[in-house]
Short mmCIF file of N, CA and C in Angstrom, two decimals:
data_model
loop_
_atom_site.label_atom_id
_atom_site.label_comp_id
_atom_site.label_asym_id
_atom_site.label_seq_id
_atom_site.Cartn_x
_atom_site.Cartn_y
_atom_site.Cartn_z
N MET P 1 202.33 -10.23 40.50
CA MET P 1 202.52 -9.33 41.62
C MET P 1 203.76 -9.77 42.39
N LYS P 2 204.67 -8.83 42.58
CA LYS P 2 205.93 -9.13 43.26
C LYS P 2 205.81 -8.76 44.74
N LEU P 3 206.07 -9.71 45.62
CA LEU P 3 206.02 -9.45 47.05
C LEU P 3 207.31 -8.80 47.51
N GLN P 4 207.17 -7.84 48.41
CA GLN P 4 208.35 -7.18 48.96
C GLN P 4 208.82 -7.94 50.19
N ILE P 5 210.11 -8.24 50.23
CA ILE P 5 210.68 -8.95 51.37
C ILE P 5 210.76 -7.98 52.54
N GLU P 6 210.31 -8.44 53.71
CA GLU P 6 210.35 -7.61 54.92
C GLU P 6 211.78 -7.22 55.26
N ASP P 7 211.92 -6.04 55.88
CA ASP P 7 213.24 -5.59 56.33
C ASP P 7 213.89 -6.61 57.25
N SER P 8 213.10 -7.19 58.15
CA SER P 8 213.65 -8.14 59.13
C SER P 8 214.26 -9.35 58.43
N GLU P 9 213.63 -9.81 57.33
CA GLU P 9 214.17 -10.94 56.57
C GLU P 9 215.47 -10.56 55.87
N LEU P 10 215.51 -9.34 55.34
CA LEU P 10 216.72 -8.86 54.67
C LEU P 10 217.87 -8.72 55.67
N VAL P 11 217.55 -8.26 56.87
CA VAL P 11 218.58 -8.15 57.91
C VAL P 11 219.14 -9.53 58.23
N LYS P 12 218.25 -10.51 58.41
CA LYS P 12 218.69 -11.88 58.70
C LYS P 12 219.55 -12.42 57.56
N ASP P 13 219.10 -12.17 56.32
CA ASP P 13 219.87 -12.63 55.16
C ASP P 13 221.26 -12.00 55.14
N TYR P 14 221.35 -10.70 55.44
CA TYR P 14 222.64 -10.03 55.46
C TYR P 14 223.54 -10.61 56.55
N ILE P 15 222.99 -10.80 57.73
CA ILE P 15 223.76 -11.37 58.85
C ILE P 15 224.28 -12.76 58.47
N ASN P 16 223.50 -13.49 57.67
CA ASN P 16 223.89 -14.84 57.25
C ASN P 16 224.78 -14.84 56.01
N GLY P 17 225.26 -13.65 55.59
CA GLY P 17 226.26 -13.61 54.53
C GLY P 17 225.79 -13.10 53.18
N ASN P 18 224.53 -12.77 53.02
CA ASN P 18 224.02 -12.29 51.74
C ASN P 18 224.21 -10.77 51.66
N GLU P 19 225.32 -10.33 51.04
CA GLU P 19 225.64 -8.91 50.94
C GLU P 19 224.58 -8.14 50.15
N GLY P 20 223.94 -8.81 49.20
CA GLY P 20 222.91 -8.16 48.38
C GLY P 20 221.71 -7.71 49.19
N ALA P 21 221.46 -8.37 50.32
CA ALA P 21 220.32 -8.00 51.17
C ALA P 21 220.49 -6.59 51.72
N LEU P 22 221.73 -6.25 52.08
CA LEU P 22 221.97 -4.90 52.59
C LEU P 22 221.77 -3.87 51.49
N GLU P 23 222.18 -4.21 50.28
CA GLU P 23 222.00 -3.30 49.15
C GLU P 23 220.51 -3.01 48.95
N ILE P 24 219.69 -4.03 49.08
CA ILE P 24 218.23 -3.83 48.93
C ILE P 24 217.72 -2.89 50.02
N LEU P 25 218.18 -3.13 51.27
CA LEU P 25 217.76 -2.26 52.38
C LEU P 25 218.18 -0.81 52.15
N ILE P 26 219.41 -0.62 51.71
CA ILE P 26 219.91 0.75 51.46
C ILE P 26 219.08 1.41 50.36
N ASN P 27 218.87 0.69 49.27
CA ASN P 27 218.08 1.26 48.17
C ASN P 27 216.65 1.55 48.58
N ARG P 28 216.09 0.68 49.41
CA ARG P 28 214.69 0.83 49.85
C ARG P 28 214.52 2.09 50.69
N HIS P 29 215.48 2.37 51.56
CA HIS P 29 215.31 3.47 52.51
C HIS P 29 216.19 4.69 52.21
N ASN P 30 216.93 4.64 51.12
CA ASN P 30 217.86 5.70 50.75
C ASN P 30 217.19 7.07 50.75
N GLN P 31 216.09 7.21 50.02
CA GLN P 31 215.44 8.51 49.84
C GLN P 31 214.98 9.09 51.17
N ARG P 32 214.35 8.27 51.99
CA ARG P 32 213.80 8.76 53.26
C ARG P 32 214.92 9.20 54.22
N ILE P 33 215.96 8.38 54.32
CA ILE P 33 217.06 8.70 55.23
C ILE P 33 217.82 9.93 54.73
N THR P 34 218.10 9.95 53.43
CA THR P 34 218.82 11.09 52.84
C THR P 34 218.02 12.38 53.03
N SER P 35 216.72 12.33 52.79
CA SER P 35 215.88 13.53 52.96
C SER P 35 215.89 14.00 54.40
N PHE P 36 215.80 13.06 55.32
CA PHE P 36 215.82 13.39 56.75
C PHE P 36 217.13 14.10 57.11
N ILE P 37 218.25 13.52 56.70
CA ILE P 37 219.56 14.10 57.02
C ILE P 37 219.68 15.49 56.38
N TYR P 38 219.31 15.59 55.10
CA TYR P 38 219.44 16.87 54.40
C TYR P 38 218.56 17.95 55.05
N SER P 39 217.39 17.56 55.54
CA SER P 39 216.50 18.55 56.16
C SER P 39 217.12 19.17 57.41
N LYS P 40 218.09 18.49 58.00
CA LYS P 40 218.76 19.00 59.20
C LYS P 40 220.06 19.73 58.90
N VAL P 41 220.85 19.22 57.95
CA VAL P 41 222.18 19.80 57.72
C VAL P 41 222.21 20.77 56.54
N LEU P 42 221.26 20.65 55.62
CA LEU P 42 221.14 21.55 54.47
C LEU P 42 222.41 21.65 53.64
N ASP P 43 223.11 20.54 53.49
CA ASP P 43 224.34 20.50 52.70
C ASP P 43 224.46 19.10 52.11
N ARG P 44 224.55 19.02 50.77
CA ARG P 44 224.55 17.71 50.10
C ARG P 44 225.77 16.86 50.47
N ASP P 45 226.96 17.48 50.52
CA ASP P 45 228.16 16.71 50.84
C ASP P 45 228.11 16.15 52.26
N ILE P 46 227.69 16.99 53.20
CA ILE P 46 227.57 16.52 54.59
C ILE P 46 226.50 15.44 54.69
N THR P 47 225.42 15.62 53.95
CA THR P 47 224.35 14.60 53.93
C THR P 47 224.91 13.26 53.47
N GLU P 48 225.69 13.27 52.39
CA GLU P 48 226.28 12.02 51.89
C GLU P 48 227.22 11.40 52.92
N ASP P 49 228.03 12.24 53.56
CA ASP P 49 228.96 11.73 54.58
C ASP P 49 228.21 11.08 55.73
N ILE P 50 227.17 11.76 56.23
CA ILE P 50 226.41 11.22 57.36
C ILE P 50 225.67 9.96 56.94
N PHE P 51 225.15 9.94 55.71
CA PHE P 51 224.46 8.74 55.21
C PHE P 51 225.42 7.56 55.20
N GLN P 52 226.63 7.78 54.68
CA GLN P 52 227.63 6.70 54.64
C GLN P 52 228.03 6.27 56.04
N ASP P 53 228.25 7.23 56.93
CA ASP P 53 228.61 6.90 58.31
C ASP P 53 227.49 6.11 58.99
N THR P 54 226.25 6.47 58.66
CA THR P 54 225.11 5.75 59.23
C THR P 54 225.18 4.27 58.86
N PHE P 55 225.41 3.99 57.57
CA PHE P 55 225.42 2.59 57.16
C PHE P 55 226.70 1.87 57.56
N ILE P 56 227.77 2.60 57.79
CA ILE P 56 228.96 1.95 58.36
C ILE P 56 228.63 1.47 59.77
N LYS P 57 227.93 2.31 60.54
CA LYS P 57 227.52 1.90 61.90
C LYS P 57 226.53 0.74 61.83
N VAL P 58 225.60 0.79 60.90
CA VAL P 58 224.64 -0.30 60.73
C VAL P 58 225.38 -1.61 60.45
N ILE P 59 226.30 -1.56 59.50
CA ILE P 59 227.05 -2.77 59.13
C ILE P 59 227.84 -3.30 60.32
N LYS P 60 228.54 -2.42 61.02
CA LYS P 60 229.33 -2.87 62.18
C LYS P 60 228.44 -3.50 63.24
N THR P 61 227.31 -2.88 63.50
CA THR P 61 226.39 -3.41 64.52
C THR P 61 225.84 -4.77 64.10
N LEU P 62 225.45 -4.88 62.84
CA LEU P 62 224.92 -6.16 62.35
C LEU P 62 225.99 -7.24 62.38
N LYS P 63 227.20 -6.90 61.95
CA LYS P 63 228.31 -7.88 61.92
C LYS P 63 228.66 -8.37 63.33
N ARG P 64 228.55 -7.48 64.32
CA ARG P 64 228.86 -7.86 65.70
C ARG P 64 227.72 -8.62 66.36
N GLY P 65 226.58 -8.71 65.66
CA GLY P 65 225.43 -9.42 66.22
C GLY P 65 224.75 -8.64 67.33
N LYS P 66 224.92 -7.31 67.33
CA LYS P 66 224.37 -6.47 68.40
C LYS P 66 222.98 -5.93 68.07
N TYR P 67 222.46 -6.25 66.90
CA TYR P 67 221.14 -5.73 66.51
C TYR P 67 220.07 -6.70 66.97
N SER P 68 219.08 -6.19 67.70
CA SER P 68 217.97 -7.05 68.09
C SER P 68 216.76 -6.67 67.24
N GLU P 69 216.31 -7.59 66.45
CA GLU P 69 215.23 -7.33 65.50
C GLU P 69 213.89 -7.27 66.23
N GLU P 70 213.26 -6.12 66.11
CA GLU P 70 211.92 -5.97 66.66
C GLU P 70 211.01 -5.40 65.57
N GLY P 71 211.39 -5.63 64.33
CA GLY P 71 210.60 -5.12 63.22
C GLY P 71 210.73 -3.62 63.05
N LYS P 72 211.82 -3.06 63.59
CA LYS P 72 211.97 -1.62 63.57
C LYS P 72 213.30 -1.21 62.95
N PHE P 73 213.62 -1.76 61.80
CA PHE P 73 214.89 -1.47 61.16
C PHE P 73 215.00 0.02 60.79
N LEU P 74 214.01 0.56 60.09
CA LEU P 74 214.09 1.95 59.64
C LEU P 74 214.17 2.93 60.82
N PRO P 75 213.32 2.82 61.85
CA PRO P 75 213.47 3.74 62.98
C PRO P 75 214.85 3.64 63.64
N TRP P 76 215.39 2.44 63.70
CA TRP P 76 216.73 2.25 64.27
C TRP P 76 217.78 2.98 63.43
N VAL P 77 217.70 2.84 62.11
CA VAL P 77 218.65 3.52 61.22
C VAL P 77 218.46 5.03 61.31
N MET P 78 217.22 5.49 61.40
CA MET P 78 216.95 6.92 61.53
C MET P 78 217.55 7.47 62.82
N ARG P 79 217.47 6.71 63.90
CA ARG P 79 218.04 7.13 65.18
C ARG P 79 219.56 7.24 65.06
N ILE P 80 220.18 6.29 64.37
CA ILE P 80 221.63 6.36 64.16
C ILE P 80 221.98 7.62 63.38
N SER P 81 221.25 7.89 62.30
CA SER P 81 221.54 9.08 61.50
C SER P 81 221.30 10.35 62.32
N HIS P 82 220.25 10.36 63.13
CA HIS P 82 219.96 11.50 63.99
C HIS P 82 221.12 11.76 64.95
N ASN P 83 221.63 10.70 65.57
CA ASN P 83 222.76 10.84 66.49
C ASN P 83 224.01 11.35 65.77
N LEU P 84 224.22 10.88 64.54
CA LEU P 84 225.38 11.35 63.77
C LEU P 84 225.22 12.82 63.37
N ILE P 85 224.00 13.25 63.12
CA ILE P 85 223.74 14.66 62.82
C ILE P 85 224.10 15.50 64.05
N ILE P 86 223.67 15.06 65.22
CA ILE P 86 223.99 15.77 66.46
C ILE P 86 225.50 15.81 66.65
N ASP P 87 226.16 14.67 66.42
CA ASP P 87 227.63 14.63 66.54
C ASP P 87 228.28 15.64 65.59
N HIS P 88 227.75 15.73 64.38
CA HIS P 88 228.28 16.68 63.39
C HIS P 88 228.19 18.11 63.92
N PHE P 89 227.02 18.48 64.46
CA PHE P 89 226.85 19.84 64.96
C PHE P 89 227.68 20.09 66.22
N ARG P 90 227.83 19.08 67.04
CA ARG P 90 228.68 19.24 68.23
C ARG P 90 230.13 19.49 67.82
N ARG P 91 230.59 18.72 66.83
CA ARG P 91 231.97 18.90 66.35
C ARG P 91 232.17 20.31 65.82
N ASN P 92 231.16 20.83 65.18
CA ASN P 92 231.26 22.16 64.58
C ASN P 92 230.74 23.25 65.51
N LYS P 93 230.41 22.88 66.74
CA LYS P 93 229.96 23.81 67.79
C LYS P 93 228.81 24.71 67.33
N ARG P 94 227.88 24.12 66.65
CA ARG P 94 226.68 24.88 66.30
C ARG P 94 225.52 23.91 66.16
N MET P 95 224.37 24.38 66.55
CA MET P 95 223.16 23.58 66.39
C MET P 95 222.27 24.31 65.40
N PRO P 96 221.54 23.56 64.58
CA PRO P 96 220.69 24.22 63.58
C PRO P 96 219.43 24.78 64.21
N MET P 97 218.84 25.74 63.52
CA MET P 97 217.53 26.23 63.91
C MET P 97 216.50 25.45 63.09
N PHE P 98 215.63 24.75 63.76
CA PHE P 98 214.59 23.98 63.05
C PHE P 98 213.34 24.83 63.04
N GLU P 99 213.13 25.54 61.95
CA GLU P 99 211.99 26.44 61.87
C GLU P 99 210.81 25.73 61.23
N GLY P 100 209.63 26.18 61.59
CA GLY P 100 208.42 25.65 61.00
C GLY P 100 208.15 24.20 61.37
N SER P 101 208.57 23.79 62.57
CA SER P 101 208.38 22.41 62.97
C SER P 101 207.71 22.37 64.33
N ASP P 102 206.86 21.38 64.54
CA ASP P 102 206.24 21.19 65.84
C ASP P 102 207.22 20.56 66.82
N ASP P 103 208.32 20.03 66.32
CA ASP P 103 209.31 19.37 67.16
C ASP P 103 210.32 20.37 67.68
N PHE P 104 209.86 21.39 68.39
CA PHE P 104 210.76 22.39 68.94
C PHE P 104 211.61 21.75 70.02
N ASN P 105 212.92 21.90 69.89
CA ASN P 105 213.85 21.32 70.86
C ASN P 105 214.44 22.45 71.68
N ILE P 106 214.07 22.54 72.95
CA ILE P 106 214.54 23.64 73.78
C ILE P 106 216.05 23.61 73.96
N PHE P 107 216.66 22.44 73.75
CA PHE P 107 218.10 22.35 73.93
C PHE P 107 218.88 22.80 72.69
N SER P 108 218.16 23.21 71.64
CA SER P 108 218.87 23.77 70.50
C SER P 108 219.16 25.25 70.74
N VAL P 109 218.69 25.79 71.85
CA VAL P 109 218.98 27.18 72.23
C VAL P 109 220.32 27.15 72.96
N ILE P 110 221.39 27.40 72.19
CA ILE P 110 222.73 27.34 72.79
C ILE P 110 223.46 28.64 72.56
N GLY P 111 224.57 28.78 73.25
CA GLY P 111 225.33 30.03 73.21
C GLY P 111 226.17 30.20 71.98
N ASP P 112 226.51 31.43 71.72
CA ASP P 112 227.41 31.80 70.64
C ASP P 112 228.65 32.38 71.29
N ASP P 113 229.83 32.07 70.76
CA ASP P 113 231.07 32.56 71.36
C ASP P 113 231.17 34.08 71.33
N LYS P 114 230.43 34.71 70.44
CA LYS P 114 230.56 36.16 70.26
C LYS P 114 229.29 36.88 70.72
N LEU P 115 228.83 36.59 71.91
CA LEU P 115 227.61 37.23 72.39
C LEU P 115 227.91 38.64 72.88
N ASN P 116 227.02 39.56 72.54
CA ASN P 116 227.17 40.89 73.11
C ASN P 116 226.54 40.88 74.51
N ALA P 117 226.65 41.95 75.24
CA ALA P 117 226.19 42.00 76.63
C ALA P 117 224.70 41.67 76.76
N GLU P 118 223.89 42.24 75.87
CA GLU P 118 222.45 42.00 75.95
C GLU P 118 222.13 40.53 75.69
N LYS P 119 222.74 39.96 74.65
CA LYS P 119 222.50 38.56 74.33
C LYS P 119 223.00 37.66 75.46
N GLN P 120 224.09 38.04 76.09
CA GLN P 120 224.62 37.24 77.20
C GLN P 120 223.63 37.24 78.37
N LEU P 121 223.04 38.42 78.65
CA LEU P 121 222.03 38.49 79.72
C LEU P 121 220.82 37.61 79.39
N ILE P 122 220.40 37.67 78.15
CA ILE P 122 219.25 36.86 77.73
C ILE P 122 219.60 35.38 77.84
N LYS P 123 220.78 35.01 77.37
CA LYS P 123 221.22 33.62 77.46
C LYS P 123 221.28 33.16 78.92
N ASN P 124 221.82 33.99 79.79
CA ASN P 124 221.89 33.64 81.21
C ASN P 124 220.50 33.44 81.80
N GLN P 125 219.55 34.31 81.39
CA GLN P 125 218.18 34.17 81.89
C GLN P 125 217.55 32.88 81.38
N ILE P 126 217.79 32.57 80.11
CA ILE P 126 217.26 31.32 79.54
C ILE P 126 217.84 30.13 80.29
N ASP P 127 219.14 30.16 80.54
CA ASP P 127 219.79 29.06 81.27
C ASP P 127 219.19 28.91 82.67
N THR P 128 218.97 30.03 83.34
CA THR P 128 218.37 30.01 84.68
C THR P 128 216.96 29.45 84.61
N ASP P 129 216.16 29.95 83.64
CA ASP P 129 214.79 29.46 83.48
C ASP P 129 214.76 27.96 83.21
N LEU P 130 215.67 27.52 82.33
CA LEU P 130 215.72 26.09 82.00
C LEU P 130 216.04 25.25 83.23
N ARG P 131 217.01 25.70 84.01
CA ARG P 131 217.38 24.94 85.21
C ARG P 131 216.21 24.88 86.20
N GLN P 132 215.46 25.98 86.31
CA GLN P 132 214.29 25.97 87.19
C GLN P 132 213.23 25.00 86.67
N LEU P 133 213.04 24.97 85.35
CA LEU P 133 212.08 24.03 84.77
C LEU P 133 212.52 22.59 85.02
N VAL P 134 213.80 22.33 84.86
CA VAL P 134 214.33 20.98 85.08
C VAL P 134 214.09 20.55 86.52
N GLU P 135 214.18 21.48 87.45
CA GLU P 135 213.97 21.16 88.87
C GLU P 135 212.55 20.68 89.15
N GLU P 136 211.60 21.03 88.28
CA GLU P 136 210.21 20.61 88.47
C GLU P 136 209.96 19.16 88.05
N LEU P 137 210.93 18.56 87.37
CA LEU P 137 210.77 17.18 86.89
C LEU P 137 210.90 16.18 88.04
N PRO P 138 210.29 15.01 87.88
CA PRO P 138 210.53 13.93 88.85
C PRO P 138 212.03 13.60 88.89
N ASP P 139 212.51 13.17 90.05
CA ASP P 139 213.95 12.96 90.25
C ASP P 139 214.58 12.04 89.22
N ASP P 140 213.91 10.92 88.88
CA ASP P 140 214.51 9.97 87.93
C ASP P 140 214.67 10.59 86.55
N GLN P 141 213.68 11.38 86.12
CA GLN P 141 213.77 12.05 84.82
C GLN P 141 214.82 13.16 84.85
N LYS P 142 214.84 13.92 85.94
CA LYS P 142 215.80 15.01 86.09
C LYS P 142 217.23 14.46 86.04
N GLU P 143 217.47 13.35 86.72
CA GLU P 143 218.80 12.76 86.77
C GLU P 143 219.30 12.40 85.37
N VAL P 144 218.45 11.72 84.59
CA VAL P 144 218.84 11.31 83.24
C VAL P 144 219.05 12.54 82.35
N LEU P 145 218.14 13.51 82.43
CA LEU P 145 218.26 14.70 81.60
C LEU P 145 219.54 15.47 81.91
N LEU P 146 219.87 15.64 83.18
CA LEU P 146 221.09 16.36 83.55
C LEU P 146 222.33 15.63 83.05
N MET P 147 222.34 14.30 83.17
CA MET P 147 223.48 13.53 82.70
C MET P 147 223.63 13.63 81.19
N ARG P 148 222.51 13.58 80.48
CA ARG P 148 222.55 13.59 79.02
C ARG P 148 222.88 14.98 78.47
N ILE P 149 222.18 16.00 78.94
CA ILE P 149 222.32 17.33 78.37
C ILE P 149 223.49 18.11 78.95
N TYR P 150 223.62 18.11 80.26
CA TYR P 150 224.64 18.95 80.88
C TYR P 150 225.98 18.24 81.05
N LYS P 151 225.95 16.91 81.17
CA LYS P 151 227.20 16.18 81.32
C LYS P 151 227.60 15.45 80.04
N ASP P 152 226.73 15.54 79.01
CA ASP P 152 227.01 14.97 77.69
C ASP P 152 227.35 13.48 77.76
N MET P 153 226.61 12.75 78.61
CA MET P 153 226.85 11.32 78.76
C MET P 153 226.01 10.54 77.76
N SER P 154 226.53 9.41 77.29
CA SER P 154 225.76 8.54 76.40
C SER P 154 224.72 7.80 77.25
N PHE P 155 223.71 7.23 76.59
CA PHE P 155 222.70 6.49 77.33
C PHE P 155 223.30 5.24 77.96
N LYS P 156 224.33 4.70 77.35
CA LYS P 156 225.02 3.55 77.95
C LYS P 156 225.67 3.98 79.27
N GLU P 157 226.35 5.13 79.26
CA GLU P 157 226.98 5.64 80.48
C GLU P 157 225.93 5.96 81.55
N ILE P 158 224.81 6.55 81.12
CA ILE P 158 223.73 6.86 82.06
C ILE P 158 223.21 5.57 82.67
N SER P 159 223.02 4.56 81.83
CA SER P 159 222.54 3.26 82.30
C SER P 159 223.48 2.69 83.36
N GLU P 160 224.77 2.74 83.10
CA GLU P 160 225.76 2.20 84.04
C GLU P 160 225.79 3.00 85.33
N ASN P 161 225.63 4.32 85.25
CA ASN P 161 225.68 5.17 86.44
C ASN P 161 224.42 5.10 87.30
N THR P 162 223.29 4.83 86.67
CA THR P 162 222.03 4.82 87.43
C THR P 162 221.57 3.40 87.79
N GLY P 163 222.16 2.40 87.16
CA GLY P 163 221.77 1.03 87.45
C GLY P 163 220.47 0.60 86.80
N VAL P 164 220.05 1.33 85.76
CA VAL P 164 218.84 0.95 85.02
C VAL P 164 219.23 0.56 83.60
N SER P 165 218.33 -0.07 82.87
CA SER P 165 218.63 -0.47 81.50
C SER P 165 218.70 0.77 80.60
N ILE P 166 219.32 0.59 79.44
CA ILE P 166 219.41 1.69 78.47
C ILE P 166 218.01 2.12 78.05
N ASN P 167 217.12 1.15 77.84
CA ASN P 167 215.74 1.49 77.44
C ASN P 167 215.03 2.31 78.51
N THR P 168 215.27 1.99 79.77
CA THR P 168 214.67 2.77 80.86
C THR P 168 215.22 4.19 80.85
N ALA P 169 216.53 4.32 80.65
CA ALA P 169 217.15 5.65 80.58
C ALA P 169 216.57 6.45 79.41
N LEU P 170 216.42 5.79 78.25
CA LEU P 170 215.82 6.45 77.08
C LEU P 170 214.40 6.90 77.38
N GLY P 171 213.64 6.02 78.02
CA GLY P 171 212.26 6.34 78.38
C GLY P 171 212.18 7.53 79.33
N ARG P 172 213.06 7.55 80.32
CA ARG P 172 213.07 8.66 81.27
C ARG P 172 213.42 9.98 80.58
N MET P 173 214.35 9.92 79.63
CA MET P 173 214.72 11.13 78.89
C MET P 173 213.53 11.60 78.05
N ARG P 174 212.87 10.66 77.41
CA ARG P 174 211.71 11.00 76.58
C ARG P 174 210.64 11.68 77.43
N TYR P 175 210.32 11.07 78.59
CA TYR P 175 209.29 11.65 79.45
C TYR P 175 209.73 12.99 80.04
N ALA P 176 211.03 13.15 80.30
CA ALA P 176 211.53 14.42 80.80
C ALA P 176 211.27 15.52 79.77
N LEU P 177 211.57 15.23 78.50
CA LEU P 177 211.35 16.23 77.45
C LEU P 177 209.87 16.52 77.25
N ILE P 178 209.05 15.46 77.29
CA ILE P 178 207.60 15.65 77.16
C ILE P 178 207.09 16.53 78.31
N ASN P 179 207.52 16.23 79.53
CA ASN P 179 207.07 17.00 80.69
C ASN P 179 207.57 18.44 80.64
N LEU P 180 208.80 18.66 80.18
CA LEU P 180 209.29 20.03 80.03
C LEU P 180 208.44 20.81 79.03
N ARG P 181 208.11 20.16 77.92
CA ARG P 181 207.27 20.83 76.91
C ARG P 181 205.91 21.20 77.52
N LYS P 182 205.35 20.28 78.31
CA LYS P 182 204.04 20.56 78.94
C LYS P 182 204.14 21.74 79.90
N ILE P 183 205.21 21.79 80.70
CA ILE P 183 205.41 22.89 81.65
C ILE P 183 205.57 24.21 80.89
N ILE P 184 206.35 24.17 79.82
CA ILE P 184 206.59 25.37 79.01
C ILE P 184 205.28 25.88 78.40
N GLU P 185 204.49 24.95 77.83
CA GLU P 185 203.22 25.35 77.21
C GLU P 185 202.23 25.85 78.25
N LYS P 186 202.14 25.14 79.38
CA LYS P 186 201.19 25.50 80.43
C LYS P 186 201.47 26.90 80.96
N ASN P 187 202.72 27.26 81.09
CA ASN P 187 203.11 28.55 81.67
C ASN P 187 203.45 29.60 80.62
N ASN P 188 203.23 29.29 79.35
CA ASN P 188 203.51 30.22 78.26
C ASN P 188 204.93 30.79 78.35
N ILE P 189 205.90 29.91 78.56
CA ILE P 189 207.28 30.33 78.69
C ILE P 189 207.91 30.40 77.30
N VAL P 190 208.70 31.46 77.08
CA VAL P 190 209.41 31.63 75.82
C VAL P 190 210.90 31.48 76.11
N LEU P 191 211.53 30.49 75.45
CA LEU P 191 212.95 30.24 75.68
C LEU P 191 213.76 30.54 74.43
N THR P 192 213.63 31.74 73.92
CA THR P 192 214.43 32.14 72.75
C THR P 192 214.97 33.53 73.00
N ASN P 193 216.02 33.86 72.24
CA ASN P 193 216.56 35.21 72.39
C ASN P 193 216.45 35.98 71.10
#
């Protein structure tokens, strides 16, 4: 029976100079990460590019000694790939429609440059409704959400501007989204056009 080396041990081995350890990690998680990326971008070439960019960021972070091991290597890599997917869509000024998922993201409802008058009215109403919903959030959550979504600030920038840790900013954003979803469900609000 062959024992599988923990991700945390492979990370340590890679940091200590064992290049083969990273290869094992990539091979171990390749399918899951690739499937996740492809499920969002629906393009094989873009999937490969984002996968490669993900591991370039992983390598740079590990080499700089900026990775803190908490036994969460795969979720950390998935978060990096998720952020790169968002960057991809921002660069291309379009967000995907995630259909058939319980993870409905109200912020994926964005404008199109070629809106007709009716769609523009609907978009304006959605924007107004969203801002009213955001106003119902506790101040600390509202502050982080506005900085992240409307000012497009990184969590590092939010942390520096609010004087809280990055983890606290992330937590506040998470709770803001959870609370928005609860408000939307409780009031049967529809935010689509």
